CSV table of C-alpha atoms in Angstrom, one decimal:
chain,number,residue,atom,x,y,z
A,1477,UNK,CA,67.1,126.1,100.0
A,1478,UNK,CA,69.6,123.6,98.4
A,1479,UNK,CA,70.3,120.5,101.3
A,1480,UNK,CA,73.2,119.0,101.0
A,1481,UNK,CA,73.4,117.4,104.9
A,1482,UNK,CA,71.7,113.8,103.4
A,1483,UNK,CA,74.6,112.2,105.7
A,1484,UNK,CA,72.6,113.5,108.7
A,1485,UNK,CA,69.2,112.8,107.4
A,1486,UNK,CA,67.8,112.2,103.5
A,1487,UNK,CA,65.7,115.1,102.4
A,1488,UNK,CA,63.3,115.4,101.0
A,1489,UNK,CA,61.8,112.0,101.4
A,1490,UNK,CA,59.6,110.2,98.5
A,1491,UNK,CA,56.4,111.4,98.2
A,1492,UNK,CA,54.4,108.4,99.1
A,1493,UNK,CA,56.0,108.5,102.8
A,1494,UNK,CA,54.6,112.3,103.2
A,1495,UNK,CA,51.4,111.7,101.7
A,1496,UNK,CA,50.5,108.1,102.9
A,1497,UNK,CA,51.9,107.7,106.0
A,1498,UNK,CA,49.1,109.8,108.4
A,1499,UNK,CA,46.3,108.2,105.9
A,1500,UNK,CA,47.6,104.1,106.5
A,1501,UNK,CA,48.2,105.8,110.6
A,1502,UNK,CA,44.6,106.8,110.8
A,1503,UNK,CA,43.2,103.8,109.5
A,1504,UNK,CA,45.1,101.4,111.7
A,1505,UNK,CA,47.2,103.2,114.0
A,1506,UNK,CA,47.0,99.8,116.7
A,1507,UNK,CA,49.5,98.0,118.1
A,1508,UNK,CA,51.0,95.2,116.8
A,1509,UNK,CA,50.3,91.9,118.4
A,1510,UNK,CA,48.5,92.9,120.8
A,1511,UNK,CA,44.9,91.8,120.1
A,1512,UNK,CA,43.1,90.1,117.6
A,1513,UNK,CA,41.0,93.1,115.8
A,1514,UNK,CA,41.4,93.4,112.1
A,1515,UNK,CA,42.8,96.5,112.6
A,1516,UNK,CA,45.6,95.0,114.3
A,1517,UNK,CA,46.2,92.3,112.0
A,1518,UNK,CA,46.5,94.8,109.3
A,1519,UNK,CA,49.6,96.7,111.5
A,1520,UNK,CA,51.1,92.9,111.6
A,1521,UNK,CA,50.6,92.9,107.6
A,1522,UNK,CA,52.2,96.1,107.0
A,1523,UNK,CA,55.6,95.3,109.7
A,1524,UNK,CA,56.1,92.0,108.1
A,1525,UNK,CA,56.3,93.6,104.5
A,1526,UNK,CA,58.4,96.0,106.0
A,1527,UNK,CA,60.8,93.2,107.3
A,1528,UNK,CA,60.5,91.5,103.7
A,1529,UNK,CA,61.6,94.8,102.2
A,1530,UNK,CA,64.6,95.0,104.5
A,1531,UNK,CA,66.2,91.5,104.5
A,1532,UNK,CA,65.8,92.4,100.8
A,1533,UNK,CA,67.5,95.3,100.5
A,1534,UNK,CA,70.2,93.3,102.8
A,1535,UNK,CA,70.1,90.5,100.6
A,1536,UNK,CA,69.3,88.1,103.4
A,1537,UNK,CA,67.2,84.9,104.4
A,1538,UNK,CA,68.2,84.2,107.3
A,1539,UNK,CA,68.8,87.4,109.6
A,1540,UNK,CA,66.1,88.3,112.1
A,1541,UNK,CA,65.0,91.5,111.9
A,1542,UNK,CA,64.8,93.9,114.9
A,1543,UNK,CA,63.3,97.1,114.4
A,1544,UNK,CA,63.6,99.9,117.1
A,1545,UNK,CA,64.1,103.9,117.7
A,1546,UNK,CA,67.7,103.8,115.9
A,1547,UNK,CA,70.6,102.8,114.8
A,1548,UNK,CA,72.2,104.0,118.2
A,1549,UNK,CA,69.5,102.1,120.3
A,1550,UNK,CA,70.9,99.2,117.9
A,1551,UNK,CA,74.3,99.6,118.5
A,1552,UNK,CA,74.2,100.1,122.7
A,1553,UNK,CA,71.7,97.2,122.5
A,1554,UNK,CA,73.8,94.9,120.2
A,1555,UNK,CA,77.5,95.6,122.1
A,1556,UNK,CA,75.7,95.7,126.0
A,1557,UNK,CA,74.0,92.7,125.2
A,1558,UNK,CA,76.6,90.4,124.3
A,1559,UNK,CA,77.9,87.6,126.2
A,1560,UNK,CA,82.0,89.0,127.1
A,1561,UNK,CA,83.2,86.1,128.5
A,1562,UNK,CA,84.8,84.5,125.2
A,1563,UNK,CA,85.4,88.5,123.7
A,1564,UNK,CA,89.2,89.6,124.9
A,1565,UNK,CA,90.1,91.7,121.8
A,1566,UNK,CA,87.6,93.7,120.0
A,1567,UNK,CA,88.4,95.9,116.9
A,1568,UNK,CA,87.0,98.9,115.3
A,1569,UNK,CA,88.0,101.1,112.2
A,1570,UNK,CA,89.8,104.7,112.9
A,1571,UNK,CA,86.5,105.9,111.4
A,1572,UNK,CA,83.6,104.6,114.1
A,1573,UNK,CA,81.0,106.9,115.4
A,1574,UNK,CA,80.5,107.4,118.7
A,1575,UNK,CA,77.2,105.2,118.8
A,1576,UNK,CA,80.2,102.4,118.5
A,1577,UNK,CA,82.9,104.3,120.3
A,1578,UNK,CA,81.2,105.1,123.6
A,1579,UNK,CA,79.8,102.5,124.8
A,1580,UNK,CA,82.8,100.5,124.0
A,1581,UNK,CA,85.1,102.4,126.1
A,1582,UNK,CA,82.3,102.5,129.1
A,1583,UNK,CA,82.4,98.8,128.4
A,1584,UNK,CA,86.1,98.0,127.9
A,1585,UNK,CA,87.2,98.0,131.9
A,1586,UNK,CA,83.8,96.6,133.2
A,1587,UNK,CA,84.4,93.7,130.7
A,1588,UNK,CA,88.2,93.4,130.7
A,1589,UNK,CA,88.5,93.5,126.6
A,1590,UNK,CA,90.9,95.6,124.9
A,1591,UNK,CA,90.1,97.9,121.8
A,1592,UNK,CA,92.0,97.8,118.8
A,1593,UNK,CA,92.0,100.6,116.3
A,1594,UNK,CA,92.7,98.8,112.8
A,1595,UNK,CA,95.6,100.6,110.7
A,1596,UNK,CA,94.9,102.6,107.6
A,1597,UNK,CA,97.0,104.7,105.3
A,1598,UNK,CA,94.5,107.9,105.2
A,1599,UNK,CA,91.2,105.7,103.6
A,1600,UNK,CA,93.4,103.0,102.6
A,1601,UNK,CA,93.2,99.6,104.9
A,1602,UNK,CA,96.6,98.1,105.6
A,1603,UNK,CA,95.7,94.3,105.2
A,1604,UNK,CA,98.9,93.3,105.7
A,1605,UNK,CA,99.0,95.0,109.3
A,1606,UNK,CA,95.5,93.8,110.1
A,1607,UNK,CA,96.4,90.2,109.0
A,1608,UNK,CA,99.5,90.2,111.5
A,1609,UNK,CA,97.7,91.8,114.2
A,1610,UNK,CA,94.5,89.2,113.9
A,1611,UNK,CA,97.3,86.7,114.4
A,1612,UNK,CA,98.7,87.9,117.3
A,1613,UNK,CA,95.3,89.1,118.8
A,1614,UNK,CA,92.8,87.3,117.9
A,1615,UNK,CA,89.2,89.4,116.8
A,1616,UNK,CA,86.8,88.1,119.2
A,1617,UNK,CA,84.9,90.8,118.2
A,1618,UNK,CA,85.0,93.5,115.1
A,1619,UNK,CA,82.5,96.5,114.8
A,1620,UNK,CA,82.8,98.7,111.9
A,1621,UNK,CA,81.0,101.4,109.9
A,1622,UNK,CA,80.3,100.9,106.2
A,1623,UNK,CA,81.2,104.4,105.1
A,1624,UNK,CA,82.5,107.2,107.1
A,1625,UNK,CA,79.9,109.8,107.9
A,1626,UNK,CA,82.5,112.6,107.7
A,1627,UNK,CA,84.6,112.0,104.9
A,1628,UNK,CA,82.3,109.2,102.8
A,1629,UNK,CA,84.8,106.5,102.2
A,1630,UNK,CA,83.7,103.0,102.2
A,1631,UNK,CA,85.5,100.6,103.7
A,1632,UNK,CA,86.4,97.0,102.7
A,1633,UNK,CA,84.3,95.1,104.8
A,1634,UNK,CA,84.3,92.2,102.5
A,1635,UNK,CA,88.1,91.5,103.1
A,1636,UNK,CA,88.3,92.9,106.9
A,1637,UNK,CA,84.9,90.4,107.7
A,1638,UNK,CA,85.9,87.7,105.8
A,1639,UNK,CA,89.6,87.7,107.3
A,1640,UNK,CA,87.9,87.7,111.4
A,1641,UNK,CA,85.5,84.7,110.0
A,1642,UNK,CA,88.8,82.9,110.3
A,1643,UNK,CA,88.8,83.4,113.9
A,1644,UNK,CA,85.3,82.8,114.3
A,1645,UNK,CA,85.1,86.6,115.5
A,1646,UNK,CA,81.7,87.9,115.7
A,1647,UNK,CA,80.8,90.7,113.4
A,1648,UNK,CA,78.8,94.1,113.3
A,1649,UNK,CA,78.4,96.1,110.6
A,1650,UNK,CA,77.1,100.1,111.1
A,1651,UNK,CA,75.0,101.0,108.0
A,1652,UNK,CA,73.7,104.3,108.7
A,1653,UNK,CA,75.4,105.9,105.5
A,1654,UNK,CA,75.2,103.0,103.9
A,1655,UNK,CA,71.7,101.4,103.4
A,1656,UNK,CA,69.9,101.3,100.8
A,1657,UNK,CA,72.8,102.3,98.6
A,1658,UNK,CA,74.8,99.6,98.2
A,1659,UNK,CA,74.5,95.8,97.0
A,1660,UNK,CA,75.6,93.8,100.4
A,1661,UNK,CA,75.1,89.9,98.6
A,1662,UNK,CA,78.1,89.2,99.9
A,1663,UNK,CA,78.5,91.1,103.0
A,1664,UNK,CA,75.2,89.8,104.4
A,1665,UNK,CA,77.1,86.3,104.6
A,1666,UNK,CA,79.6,87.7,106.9
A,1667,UNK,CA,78.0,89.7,109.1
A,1668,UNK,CA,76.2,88.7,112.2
A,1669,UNK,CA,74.4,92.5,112.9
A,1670,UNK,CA,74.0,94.8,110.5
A,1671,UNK,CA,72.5,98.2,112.0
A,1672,UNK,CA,70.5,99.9,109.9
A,1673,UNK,CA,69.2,103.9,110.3
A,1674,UNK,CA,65.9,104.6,108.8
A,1675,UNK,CA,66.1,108.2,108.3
A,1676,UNK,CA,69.3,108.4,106.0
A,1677,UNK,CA,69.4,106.6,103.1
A,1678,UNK,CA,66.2,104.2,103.3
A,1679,UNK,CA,64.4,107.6,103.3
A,1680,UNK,CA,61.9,106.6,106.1
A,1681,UNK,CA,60.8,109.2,109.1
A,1682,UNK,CA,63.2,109.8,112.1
A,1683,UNK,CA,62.7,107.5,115.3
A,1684,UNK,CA,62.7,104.3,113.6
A,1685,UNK,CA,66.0,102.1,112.7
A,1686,UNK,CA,66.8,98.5,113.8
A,1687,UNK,CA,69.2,95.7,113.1
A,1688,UNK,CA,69.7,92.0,111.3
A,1689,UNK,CA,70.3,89.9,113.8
A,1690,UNK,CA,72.5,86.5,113.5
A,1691,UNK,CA,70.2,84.2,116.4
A,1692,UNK,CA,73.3,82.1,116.7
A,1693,UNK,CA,75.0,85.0,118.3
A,1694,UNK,CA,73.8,85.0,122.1
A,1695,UNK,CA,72.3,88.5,123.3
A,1696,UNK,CA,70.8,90.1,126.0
A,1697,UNK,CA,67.9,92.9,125.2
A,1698,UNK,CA,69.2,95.8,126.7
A,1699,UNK,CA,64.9,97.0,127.5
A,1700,UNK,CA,62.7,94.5,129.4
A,1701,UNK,CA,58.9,94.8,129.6
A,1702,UNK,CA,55.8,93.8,127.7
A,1703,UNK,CA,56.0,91.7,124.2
A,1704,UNK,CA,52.2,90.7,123.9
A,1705,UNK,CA,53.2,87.2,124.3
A,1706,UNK,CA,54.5,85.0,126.9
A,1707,UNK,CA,52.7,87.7,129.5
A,1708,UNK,CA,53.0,85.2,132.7
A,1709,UNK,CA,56.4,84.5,132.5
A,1710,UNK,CA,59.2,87.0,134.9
A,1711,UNK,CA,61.7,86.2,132.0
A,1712,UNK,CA,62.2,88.0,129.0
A,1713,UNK,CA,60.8,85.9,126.0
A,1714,UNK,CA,63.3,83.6,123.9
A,1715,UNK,CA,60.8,84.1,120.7
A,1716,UNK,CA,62.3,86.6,117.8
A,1717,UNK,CA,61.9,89.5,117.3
A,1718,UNK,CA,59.5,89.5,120.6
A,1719,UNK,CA,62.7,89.2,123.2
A,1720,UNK,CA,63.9,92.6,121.4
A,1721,UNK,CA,61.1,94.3,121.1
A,1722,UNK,CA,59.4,95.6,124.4
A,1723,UNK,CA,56.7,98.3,124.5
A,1724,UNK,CA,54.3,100.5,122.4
A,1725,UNK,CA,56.3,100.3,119.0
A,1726,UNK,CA,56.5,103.4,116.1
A,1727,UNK,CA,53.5,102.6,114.1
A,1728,UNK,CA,54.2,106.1,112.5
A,1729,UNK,CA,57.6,105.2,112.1
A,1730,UNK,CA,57.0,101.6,110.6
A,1731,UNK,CA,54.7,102.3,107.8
A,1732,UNK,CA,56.9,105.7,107.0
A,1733,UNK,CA,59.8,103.2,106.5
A,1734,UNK,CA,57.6,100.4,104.9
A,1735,UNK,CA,56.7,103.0,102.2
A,1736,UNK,CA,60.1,104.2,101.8
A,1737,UNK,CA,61.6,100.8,101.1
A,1738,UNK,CA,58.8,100.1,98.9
A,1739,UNK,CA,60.3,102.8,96.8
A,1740,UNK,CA,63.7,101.6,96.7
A,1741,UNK,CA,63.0,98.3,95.5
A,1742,UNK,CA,60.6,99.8,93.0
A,1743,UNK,CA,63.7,102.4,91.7
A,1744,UNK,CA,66.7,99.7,92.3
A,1745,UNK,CA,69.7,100.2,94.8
A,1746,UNK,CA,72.1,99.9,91.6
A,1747,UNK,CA,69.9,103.7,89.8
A,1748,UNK,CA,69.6,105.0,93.1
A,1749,UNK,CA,74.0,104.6,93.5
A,1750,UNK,CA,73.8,105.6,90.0
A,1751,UNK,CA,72.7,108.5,90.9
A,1752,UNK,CA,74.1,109.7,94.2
A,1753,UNK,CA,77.6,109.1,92.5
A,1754,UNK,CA,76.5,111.4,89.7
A,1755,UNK,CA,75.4,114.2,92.3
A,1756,UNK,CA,78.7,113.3,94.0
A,1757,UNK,CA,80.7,114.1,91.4
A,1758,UNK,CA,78.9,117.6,90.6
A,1759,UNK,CA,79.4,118.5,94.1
A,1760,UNK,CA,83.0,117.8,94.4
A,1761,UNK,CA,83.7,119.5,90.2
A,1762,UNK,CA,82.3,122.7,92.0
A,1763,UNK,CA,83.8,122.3,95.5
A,1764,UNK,CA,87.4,121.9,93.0
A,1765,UNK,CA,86.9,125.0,91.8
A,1766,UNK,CA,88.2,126.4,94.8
A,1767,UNK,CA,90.4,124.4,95.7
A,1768,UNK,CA,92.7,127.8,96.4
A,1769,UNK,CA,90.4,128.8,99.4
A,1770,UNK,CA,89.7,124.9,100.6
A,1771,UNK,CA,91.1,121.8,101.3
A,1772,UNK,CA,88.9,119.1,100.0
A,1773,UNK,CA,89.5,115.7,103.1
A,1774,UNK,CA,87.7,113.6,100.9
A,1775,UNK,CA,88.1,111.4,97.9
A,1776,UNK,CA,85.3,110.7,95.2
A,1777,UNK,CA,86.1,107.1,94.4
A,1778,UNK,CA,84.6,104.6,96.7
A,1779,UNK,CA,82.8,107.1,98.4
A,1780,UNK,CA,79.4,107.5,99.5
A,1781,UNK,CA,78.0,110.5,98.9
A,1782,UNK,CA,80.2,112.8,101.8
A,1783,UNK,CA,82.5,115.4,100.9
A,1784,UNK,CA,84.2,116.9,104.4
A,1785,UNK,CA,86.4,120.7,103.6
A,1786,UNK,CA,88.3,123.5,105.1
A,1787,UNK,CA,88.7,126.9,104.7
A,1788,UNK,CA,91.7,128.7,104.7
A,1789,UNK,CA,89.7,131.9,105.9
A,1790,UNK,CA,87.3,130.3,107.6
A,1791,UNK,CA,86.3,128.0,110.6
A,1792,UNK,CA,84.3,124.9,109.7
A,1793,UNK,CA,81.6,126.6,111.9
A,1794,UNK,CA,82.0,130.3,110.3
A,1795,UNK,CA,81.7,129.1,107.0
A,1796,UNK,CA,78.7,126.8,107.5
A,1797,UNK,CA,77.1,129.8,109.1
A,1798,UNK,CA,77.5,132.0,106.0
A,1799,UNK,CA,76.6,129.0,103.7
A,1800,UNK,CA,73.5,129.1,105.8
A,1801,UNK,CA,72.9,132.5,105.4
A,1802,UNK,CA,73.1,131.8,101.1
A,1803,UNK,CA,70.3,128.8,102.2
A,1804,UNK,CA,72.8,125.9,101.7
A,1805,UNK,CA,72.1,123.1,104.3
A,1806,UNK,CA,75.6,121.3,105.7
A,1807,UNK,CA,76.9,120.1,108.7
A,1808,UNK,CA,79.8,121.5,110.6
A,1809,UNK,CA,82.2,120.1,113.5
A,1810,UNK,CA,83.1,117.4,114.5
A,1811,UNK,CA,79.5,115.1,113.0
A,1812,UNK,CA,79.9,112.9,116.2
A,1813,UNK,CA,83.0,110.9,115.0
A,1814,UNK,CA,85.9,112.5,116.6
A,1815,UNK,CA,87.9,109.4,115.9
A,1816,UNK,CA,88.1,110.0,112.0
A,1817,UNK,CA,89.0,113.6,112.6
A,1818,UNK,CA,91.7,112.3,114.6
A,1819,UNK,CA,93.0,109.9,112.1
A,1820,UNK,CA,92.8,112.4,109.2
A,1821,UNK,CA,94.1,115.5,111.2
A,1822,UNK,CA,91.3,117.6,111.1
A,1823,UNK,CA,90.0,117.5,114.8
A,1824,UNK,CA,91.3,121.1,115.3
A,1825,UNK,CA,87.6,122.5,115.0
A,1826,UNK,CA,86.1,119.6,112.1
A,1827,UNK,CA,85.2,119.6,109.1
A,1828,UNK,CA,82.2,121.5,107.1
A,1829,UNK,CA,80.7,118.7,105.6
A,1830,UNK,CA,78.5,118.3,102.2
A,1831,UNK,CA,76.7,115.8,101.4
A,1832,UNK,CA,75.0,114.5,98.7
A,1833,UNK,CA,71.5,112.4,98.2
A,1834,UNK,CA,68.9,110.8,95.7
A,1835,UNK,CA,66.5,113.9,95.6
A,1836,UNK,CA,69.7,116.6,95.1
A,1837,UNK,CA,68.5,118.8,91.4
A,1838,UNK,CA,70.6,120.7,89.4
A,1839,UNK,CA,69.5,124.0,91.0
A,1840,UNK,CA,70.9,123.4,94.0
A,1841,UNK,CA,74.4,122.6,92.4
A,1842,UNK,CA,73.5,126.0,90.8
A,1843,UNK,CA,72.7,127.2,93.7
A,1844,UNK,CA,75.8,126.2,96.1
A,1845,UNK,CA,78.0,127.5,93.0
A,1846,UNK,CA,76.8,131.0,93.6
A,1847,UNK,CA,77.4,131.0,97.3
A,1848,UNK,CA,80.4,129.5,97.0
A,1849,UNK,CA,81.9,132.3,93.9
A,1850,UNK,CA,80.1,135.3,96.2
A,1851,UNK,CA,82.2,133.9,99.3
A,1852,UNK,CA,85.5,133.2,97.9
């Protein structure tokens, strides 16, 4: 088999989160906070390193850290809970999921805010349009992925964040393509959520994602029930990350994603986006080559890891099916974004998408070159 679907979920994972998860789960496989065993205080140990390891990767100090099932638990969480009263005009890129998208627009008549789609040339932010428009309407509130997960272009979130910081907009940042990839030192400053997806490129087990949380910013949990603390009270707690928190947790989950992170801090975010850019730019020298039978949507610079194609002979879903057949993992349609297909004219059926990880070896370049030469 030769995956390249990495923008769905990384695989494989590292080693250490196959082999030690179920042997740490066995040994203490209790609930955090909930009693005083040693058992207990052990789980504690192991989801405070686990924070540590995040709000490093993030490069913050002062974020709280939520962790939950996902990063669209995070997202419907993060925009029902926020206070709308203040929030008349909130914009989004041409490029959001619909973990962003959907519960916006079930939001947007309920709440009486308008959504803005922000202008860009293809890939290419108009900041001179977005400059105007933030003038005339105000961003109360801007949500934005990092990186497309169809076509793999970053965005500029740097100049688009810093720019609604002028308006004291409140900001939230989708890194579900993005994490663990790339160096956010300066982002971190601007953003007041960033959403995080523990099964993509932080290489931890599925069912466990989360967000950085900004306390200033007031929120509502969008769960209430037990925390382990604060038991006699009717109200949801005001402690962090308690008041966001409620119920059983993923243990499983939480020391899959502890080990995971150990191993990107141990390899370095700057070798591990040495290296997806190097399997990004075998994957799109052999995708070139037939550049006759497909249209390649996607650029290679500033781009992470996602290469989106059509056939000329093919439906996104017919070809996918006979790469499957060759054993070459890749994900066809419309990858939950509808949005970015409609921006880049390609929501006539999708895109077959490739995508590139970590983990991808030269025999499955070899491999997806042979399928491809017996196809075409």
């Amino acid at each position: 088999m030769a995956y390249f679907d990495n923008a769905s979920t990384t695989f494989p994972k590292h080693e250490s989160v196959y082999n030690n998860t179920m042997e740490i789960y066995r040994k203490i496989g209790v609930n955090f906070s909930r009693s005083s065993s040693e058992k207990s205080k052990d789980a504690n140990s192991i989801k405070k390193e686990l924070v540590e390891n995040l709000k490093r990767i993030y490069s913050s100090k002062t974020h709280e850290v939520i962790i939950n099932a996902s990063t669209t638990f995070s997202l419907n969480e993060i925009i029902a809970g926020l206070d709308y009263s203040g929030i008349k005009t909130v914009y989004i890129s041409p490029f959001e999921h619909n973990s962003v998208y959907r519960p916006l627009k079930k939001l947007e008549k309920e709440k009486n805010f308008k959504i803005e789609v922000l202008k860009f040339d293809e890939t290419e932010l108009d900041i001179k349009d977005m400059e105007l428009r933030f003038m005339s309407k105000k961003p109360d509130l801007v949500i934005i992925t990092h990186a497309s997960n169809v076509f793999g272009n970053i965005l500029p979130i740097e100049t688009i964040f810093a720019e609604t910081k002028k308006y004291n907009g409140i900001t939230v940042l989708d890194t579900a393509q993005t994490g663990g990839v790339l160096d956010y030192t300066k982002i971190s400053k601007l953003s007041d959520f960033i959403v995080f997806a523990g099964h993509k490129n932080l290489y931890g087990p599925s069912g466990i994602g989360g967000y950085l949380y900004n306390k200033n910013i007031k929120l509502e949990p969008l769960l209430y029930g037990g925390t382990g603390i604060k038991s006699e009270d009717i109200d949801m707690p005001e402690d962090l990350p308690e008041r966001f928190e409620s119920g059983s947790p993923n243990i499983m989950g939480i020391i899959g994603l502890k080990l995971a992170t150990d191993e990107i801090l141990k390899i370095g975010i700057k070798e591990i986006k040495k290296i997806k850019i190097k399997n990004l730019e075998q994957l799109y020298r052999i995708l070139k080559e037939y550049s006759y039978d497909i249209k390649i949507h996607s650029g290679i610079e500033s781009n992470i890891g996602i290469i989106s194609v059509t056939a000329t002979d093919y439906t996104p879903q017919e070809l996918g099916k006979i790469l499957s057949d060759y054993g070459i993992e890749i994900r066809t349609g419309m990858q939950c974004s509808p949005l970015a297909h409609n921006h880049m004219k390609t929501q006539n059926g999708g895109t077959t998408r490739f995508s590139v990880g970590y983990f991808n070896k030269g025999e499955e370049f070899k491999e997806l070159k042979a399928a491809l030469e017996n196809i075409f």
